[in-house]
Tab-separated table of C-alpha atoms in Angstrom:
chain	number	residue	atom	x	y	z
A	1057	MET	CA	0.000	0.000	0.000
A	1058	LYS	CA	1.389	3.392	-1.006
A	1059	LYS	CA	1.701	5.985	1.725
A	1060	ILE	CA	-0.943	8.718	1.621
A	1061	PHE	CA	1.192	11.754	2.395
A	1062	LEU	CA	-1.659	14.147	3.149
A	1063	ALA	CA	-3.049	11.888	5.893
A	1064	ALA	CA	-2.315	13.662	9.180
A	1065	PRO	CA	-3.956	14.345	12.563
A	1066	VAL	CA	-7.318	16.057	12.230
A	1067	VAL	CA	-7.490	17.123	15.892
A	1068	LYS	CA	-4.912	18.544	18.268
A	1069	TRP	CA	-4.402	16.254	21.252
A	1070	VAL	CA	-2.624	16.563	24.571
A	1071	GLY	CA	0.786	14.888	24.315
A	1072	GLY	CA	0.650	14.626	20.524
A	1073	LYS	CA	3.779	13.182	18.942
A	1074	ARG	CA	4.112	15.140	15.685
A	1075	GLN	CA	7.216	17.040	16.713
A	1076	LEU	CA	8.823	13.910	18.207
A	1077	LEU	CA	8.457	11.695	15.149
A	1078	ASP	CA	12.056	12.159	14.021
A	1079	SER	CA	13.221	10.823	17.390
A	1080	LEU	CA	10.685	8.010	17.701
A	1081	LEU	CA	10.556	6.455	14.241
A	1082	PRO	CA	14.178	5.220	14.174
A	1083	LEU	CA	13.409	3.297	17.376
A	1084	PHE	CA	10.516	1.359	15.849
A	1085	PRO	CA	11.156	-2.286	14.856
A	1086	LYS	CA	11.821	-2.763	11.153
A	1087	LYS	CA	9.160	-5.439	10.700
A	1088	PHE	CA	5.920	-6.377	12.454
A	1089	THR	CA	2.638	-8.031	11.525
A	1090	THR	CA	-0.014	-5.895	13.218
A	1091	TYR	CA	0.376	-2.461	14.784
A	1092	TYR	CA	-1.388	-1.849	18.107
A	1093	GLU	CA	-1.914	1.606	19.572
A	1094	PRO	CA	-4.028	1.504	22.762
A	1095	PHE	CA	-3.936	5.305	23.361
A	1096	VAL	CA	-4.261	6.654	19.828
A	1097	GLY	CA	-5.266	10.249	20.609
A	1098	GLY	CA	-4.630	12.457	17.575
A	1099	GLY	CA	-2.895	9.597	15.757
A	1100	ALA	CA	0.350	11.342	14.740
A	1101	VAL	CA	2.353	8.098	14.818
A	1102	LEU	CA	-0.388	6.110	13.086
A	1103	PHE	CA	-0.642	8.564	10.180
A	1104	GLU	CA	3.127	8.776	9.828
A	1105	ILE	CA	3.807	5.022	9.579
A	1106	GLN	CA	0.417	4.050	8.065
A	1107	PRO	CA	0.532	0.324	8.844
A	1108	GLN	CA	-1.478	-1.994	6.631
A	1109	ASN	CA	-2.870	-3.874	9.654
A	1110	ALA	CA	-3.672	-2.068	12.892
A	1111	VAL	CA	-5.772	-2.240	16.034
A	1112	ILE	CA	-6.453	1.275	17.282
A	1113	ASN	CA	-8.005	2.080	20.647
A	1114	ASP	CA	-8.851	5.043	22.838
A	1115	ILE	CA	-10.932	5.306	25.989
A	1116	ASN	CA	-12.514	8.477	24.593
A	1117	HIS	CA	-15.663	7.266	22.850
A	1118	GLU	CA	-16.208	10.471	20.857
A	1119	LEU	CA	-12.707	10.334	19.434
A	1120	ILE	CA	-13.066	6.757	18.164
A	1121	SER	CA	-16.536	7.535	16.818
A	1122	MET	CA	-15.044	10.507	14.960
A	1123	TYR	CA	-12.494	8.250	13.274
A	1124	GLU	CA	-15.263	5.857	12.246
A	1125	VAL	CA	-17.216	8.743	10.701
A	1126	ILE	CA	-14.127	9.879	8.789
A	1127	ARG	CA	-13.798	6.343	7.449
A	1128	ASP	CA	-17.472	5.812	6.624
A	1129	ASN	CA	-18.985	9.195	5.766
A	1130	VAL	CA	-16.321	11.855	5.276
A	1131	GLU	CA	-18.276	13.924	2.752
A	1132	GLU	CA	-21.200	14.485	5.111
A	1133	LEU	CA	-18.710	15.370	7.851
A	1134	ILE	CA	-17.074	17.978	5.605
A	1135	SER	CA	-20.487	19.395	4.736
A	1136	LEU	CA	-21.452	19.704	8.406
A	1137	LEU	CA	-18.151	21.366	9.303
A	1138	SER	CA	-18.711	24.025	6.639
A	1139	GLU	CA	-21.782	25.216	8.563
A	1140	TYR	CA	-19.849	26.244	11.677
A	1141	LYS	CA	-18.655	29.788	12.368
A	1142	ASN	CA	-15.635	30.997	14.290
A	1143	ASP	CA	-17.442	33.121	16.860
A	1144	SER	CA	-17.926	32.775	20.590
A	1145	GLU	CA	-21.731	32.696	20.471
A	1146	MET	CA	-21.800	29.672	18.183
A	1147	TYR	CA	-18.891	28.076	20.036
A	1148	TYR	CA	-20.583	28.118	23.434
A	1149	SER	CA	-23.895	27.065	21.948
A	1150	VAL	CA	-22.276	24.011	20.301
A	1151	ARG	CA	-20.136	23.303	23.365
A	1152	ASP	CA	-23.308	23.130	25.472
A	1153	TRP	CA	-24.959	20.481	23.310
A	1154	ASP	CA	-23.810	17.753	25.687
A	1155	ARG	CA	-25.366	19.535	28.674
A	1156	ASN	CA	-28.759	18.433	27.363
A	1157	LYS	CA	-28.462	14.642	27.436
A	1158	ILE	CA	-31.706	14.003	25.558
A	1159	PHE	CA	-30.774	16.412	22.772
A	1160	TYR	CA	-27.210	15.120	22.567
A	1161	SER	CA	-28.356	11.511	22.321
A	1162	SER	CA	-30.553	12.496	19.348
A	1163	LEU	CA	-27.558	13.696	17.312
A	1164	THR	CA	-26.115	11.509	14.574
A	1165	LYS	CA	-22.558	10.191	14.713
A	1166	GLU	CA	-21.692	12.659	11.961
A	1167	GLN	CA	-23.057	15.617	13.946
A	1168	LYS	CA	-21.145	14.566	17.052
A	1169	ALA	CA	-17.947	14.090	15.048
A	1170	SER	CA	-18.264	17.526	13.422
A	1171	ARG	CA	-18.821	19.045	16.864
A	1172	ILE	CA	-15.620	17.535	18.248
A	1173	ILE	CA	-13.537	18.771	15.316
A	1174	TYR	CA	-15.113	22.231	15.430
A	1175	LEU	CA	-14.564	22.623	19.174
A	1176	ASN	CA	-11.014	21.302	18.889
A	1177	LYS	CA	-10.163	23.806	16.144
A	1178	THR	CA	-11.695	26.813	17.914
A	1179	CYS	CA	-11.237	26.149	21.640
A	1180	TYR	CA	-8.455	27.704	23.697
A	1181	ASN	CA	-5.065	26.177	22.859
A	1182	GLY	CA	-6.679	23.149	21.208
A	1183	LEU	CA	-7.181	21.667	24.658
A	1184	PHE	CA	-9.676	18.806	24.633
A	1185	ARG	CA	-10.921	18.783	28.211
A	1186	VAL	CA	-14.039	17.471	29.924
A	1187	ASN	CA	-15.352	18.011	33.433
A	1188	SER	CA	-16.324	15.329	35.965
A	1189	SER	CA	-19.646	14.880	34.147
A	1190	GLY	CA	-17.891	14.183	30.850
A	1191	GLU	CA	-18.906	17.538	29.350
A	1192	PHE	CA	-16.513	19.483	27.116
A	1193	ASN	CA	-15.461	22.572	29.086
A	1194	SER	CA	-12.574	24.330	27.304
A	1195	PRO	CA	-13.197	28.069	26.654
A	1196	PHE	CA	-13.365	29.768	23.254
A	1197	GLY	CA	-9.961	30.363	21.672
A	1198	HIS	CA	-10.471	33.706	19.863
A	1199	TYR	CA	-8.349	32.636	16.885
A	1200	LYS	CA	-8.540	34.789	13.766
A	1201	ASN	CA	-8.767	32.087	11.111
A	1202	PRO	CA	-8.822	28.498	12.416
A	1203	ASN	CA	-8.895	25.770	9.774
A	1204	ILE	CA	-12.263	24.290	10.702
A	1205	VAL	CA	-12.855	22.541	7.368
A	1206	ASN	CA	-9.613	20.840	6.342
A	1207	ALA	CA	-11.255	18.796	3.611
A	1208	THR	CA	-7.980	17.697	1.997
A	1209	VAL	CA	-6.656	16.096	5.175
A	1210	LEU	CA	-10.022	14.597	6.104
A	1211	ARG	CA	-10.323	12.905	2.705
A	1212	ALA	CA	-6.733	11.662	2.881
A	1213	VAL	CA	-7.323	10.146	6.327
A	1214	SER	CA	-10.536	8.566	5.051
A	1215	ASN	CA	-8.640	7.052	2.116
A	1216	TYR	CA	-6.055	5.559	4.446
A	1217	PHE	CA	-8.704	4.136	6.764
A	1218	ASN	CA	-10.448	2.495	3.811
A	1219	GLU	CA	-7.323	1.149	2.120
A	1220	ALA	CA	-5.806	-0.344	5.269
A	1221	ASN	CA	-7.162	-3.028	7.580
A	1222	ILE	CA	-7.823	-1.035	10.739
A	1223	ILE	CA	-9.922	-2.130	13.691
A	1224	PHE	CA	-11.191	0.724	15.884
A	1225	VAL	CA	-11.869	-0.057	19.540
A	1226	ASN	CA	-13.260	2.046	22.393
A	1227	SER	CA	-12.240	0.138	25.485
A	1228	ASP	CA	-9.804	-0.121	28.351
A	1229	TYR	CA	-6.300	-0.379	26.898
A	1230	SER	CA	-5.676	-3.748	28.551
A	1231	HIS	CA	-8.418	-5.416	26.499
A	1232	ILE	CA	-6.759	-4.946	23.132
A	1233	LEU	CA	-3.337	-5.848	24.526
A	1234	LYS	CA	-4.667	-9.288	25.434
A	1235	SER	CA	-5.435	-9.914	21.762
A	1236	ALA	CA	-1.896	-9.121	20.592
A	1237	ARG	CA	0.171	-12.045	19.310
A	1238	LYS	CA	3.855	-12.587	18.679
A	1239	GLY	CA	4.974	-10.642	15.625
A	1240	ALA	CA	2.816	-7.637	16.547
A	1241	PHE	CA	4.209	-4.302	17.662
A	1242	VAL	CA	2.594	-2.207	20.392
A	1243	TYR	CA	3.166	1.529	20.765
A	1244	LEU	CA	1.890	2.953	24.052
A	1245	ASP	CA	1.421	6.682	24.598
A	1246	PRO	CA	-0.608	6.884	27.822
A	1247	PRO	CA	-1.466	9.971	29.867
A	1248	TYR	CA	1.888	10.939	31.335
A	1249	ASP	CA	3.021	10.687	34.920
A	1250	PRO	CA	2.956	14.334	36.128
A	1251	VAL	CA	6.345	15.980	36.572
A	1252	SER	CA	4.914	18.139	39.361
A	1253	SER	CA	1.800	18.421	41.499
A	1254	THR	CA	0.382	21.068	39.139
A	1255	ALA	CA	1.341	19.442	35.845
A	1256	ASN	CA	-1.157	16.584	35.765
A	1257	PHE	CA	-3.589	16.533	32.845
A	1258	THR	CA	-5.952	13.627	32.318
A	1259	GLY	CA	-9.042	15.655	31.425
A	1260	TYR	CA	-9.730	14.128	28.027
A	1261	THR	CA	-11.956	11.523	29.720
A	1262	ARG	CA	-13.918	11.609	32.952
A	1263	GLY	CA	-11.510	9.304	34.735
A	1264	GLY	CA	-7.921	10.023	35.630
A	1265	PHE	CA	-4.686	8.121	35.116
A	1266	GLU	CA	-3.057	7.997	38.523
A	1267	LYS	CA	-0.043	6.099	39.855
A	1268	GLU	CA	-2.094	2.906	40.177
A	1269	GLU	CA	-2.929	3.074	36.468
A	1270	GLN	CA	0.716	3.613	35.574
A	1271	ILE	CA	1.598	0.491	37.565
A	1272	ARG	CA	-1.197	-1.507	35.886
A	1273	LEU	CA	0.093	-0.396	32.501
A	1274	ARG	CA	3.621	-1.486	33.378
A	1275	GLU	CA	2.225	-4.874	34.410
A	1276	CYS	CA	0.550	-5.134	30.987
A	1277	CYS	CA	3.914	-4.363	29.396
A	1278	ASP	CA	5.468	-7.153	31.467
A	1279	GLU	CA	2.859	-9.535	30.053
A	1280	LEU	CA	3.634	-8.421	26.504
A	1281	ASP	CA	7.306	-9.033	27.172
A	1282	LYS	CA	6.599	-12.516	28.504
A	1283	LYS	CA	4.705	-13.318	25.293
A	1284	GLY	CA	7.603	-12.091	23.170
A	1285	ILE	CA	5.662	-9.110	21.799
A	1286	LYS	CA	7.691	-5.986	21.080
A	1287	PHE	CA	6.467	-2.801	22.711
A	1288	MET	CA	7.549	0.815	22.902
A	1289	LEU	CA	6.198	3.255	25.470
A	1290	SER	CA	6.442	7.030	25.837
A	1291	ASN	CA	6.095	8.770	29.197
A	1292	SER	CA	7.524	11.604	31.236
A	1293	ALA	CA	11.022	11.132	32.630
A	1294	THR	CA	10.024	11.026	36.296
A	1295	ASP	CA	11.835	8.940	38.890
A	1296	PHE	CA	8.658	6.884	39.285
A	1297	ILE	CA	8.482	5.945	35.605
A	1298	MET	CA	12.226	5.301	35.383
A	1299	GLU	CA	11.917	2.909	38.322
A	1300	GLN	CA	8.854	1.144	36.908
A	1301	TYR	CA	10.620	0.327	33.637
A	1302	SER	CA	14.178	-0.029	34.938
A	1303	LYS	CA	14.603	-3.542	33.498
A	1304	TYR	CA	13.876	-2.339	29.957
A	1305	ASN	CA	15.809	-0.322	27.385
A	1306	ILE	CA	15.250	3.370	28.224
A	1307	SER	CA	16.095	6.330	25.981
A	1308	ILE	CA	15.625	10.025	26.751
A	1309	VAL	CA	14.150	12.390	24.169
A	1310	THR	CA	13.347	16.097	24.417
A	1311	ALA	CA	9.868	17.295	23.540
A	1312	LYS	CA	8.461	20.778	23.240
A	1313	ARG	CA	5.099	20.987	24.922
A	1314	SER	CA	2.793	23.823	23.861
A	1315	ILE	CA	-0.372	22.898	25.784
A	1316	ASN	CA	-0.251	24.635	29.139
A	1317	SER	CA	-2.529	27.314	30.553
A	1318	ILE	CA	0.583	29.202	31.693
A	1319	ALA	CA	2.636	30.325	28.692
A	1320	SER	CA	5.895	30.452	30.659
A	1321	LYS	CA	5.586	26.747	31.429
A	1322	ARG	CA	5.446	25.724	27.777
A	1323	GLY	CA	8.763	24.508	26.424
A	1324	ALA	CA	11.232	21.645	26.274
A	1325	VAL	CA	10.695	18.712	28.624
A	1326	GLU	CA	12.433	15.362	28.890
A	1327	GLU	CA	10.486	12.221	28.028
A	1328	VAL	CA	11.417	8.560	28.218
A	1329	VAL	CA	11.054	6.002	25.481
A	1330	VAL	CA	10.895	2.460	26.864
A	1331	ARG	CA	11.502	-0.612	24.691
A	1332	ASN	CA	11.755	-4.342	25.367
A	1333	TYR	CA	14.005	-4.774	22.344
A	1334	VAL	CA	17.196	-3.200	21.030
């Protein structure tokens, strides 16, 4: 399958890997049968390597549903996106759709997908964030000319989804890892261990990703290793994470993080890349 060069992330996502691709890709194994990504997010790695066979998961139901709409009905999605305006009145009206559960449940998958893309393109700093009730709560971004309808990229992503054999899953990450078999490759990009008490961000779903979840994830990685399945994991370079994965091959990469409510705290941070292979 030829690579579709215009296929790229359609939403901005916390911890996105676009600017780290040059550091990550050389660390990937040269050959694998099926690609697994349990925390797909914006899909920067997926769209860069474009595997023929993949199992893609995210705990965020709306995100996975959006990808399914791009695969199945991209033209209607593009049409719906063209109806949105970049103004605060429309933004807050659309943002509040999920406050009315009956109304929100009546929307089609295409309408919900267009809403997510619109809010992502026009909200403050592209920060997908929900409150404890699962309602989108990022403020309006006041951008002059956001690219709400990126039809070229949407069609390219749709083409890739239809040409490749991709299974989309909305589940706990551990469920798809159990289905992985030897020869597969698993790339894990979970919510990061916070580098400070104020740095934690897990607001893209209602639940959090605390220390206990980081330990459970490491245990899943241990199971992959026992089955002879290659995995690579990205996380913050905290002492806790370094200790959790101390028996594996650890590399340090530098990432520039732009999503922070405090501008002075945006900048280069160290991240770890963990592998169970050389």
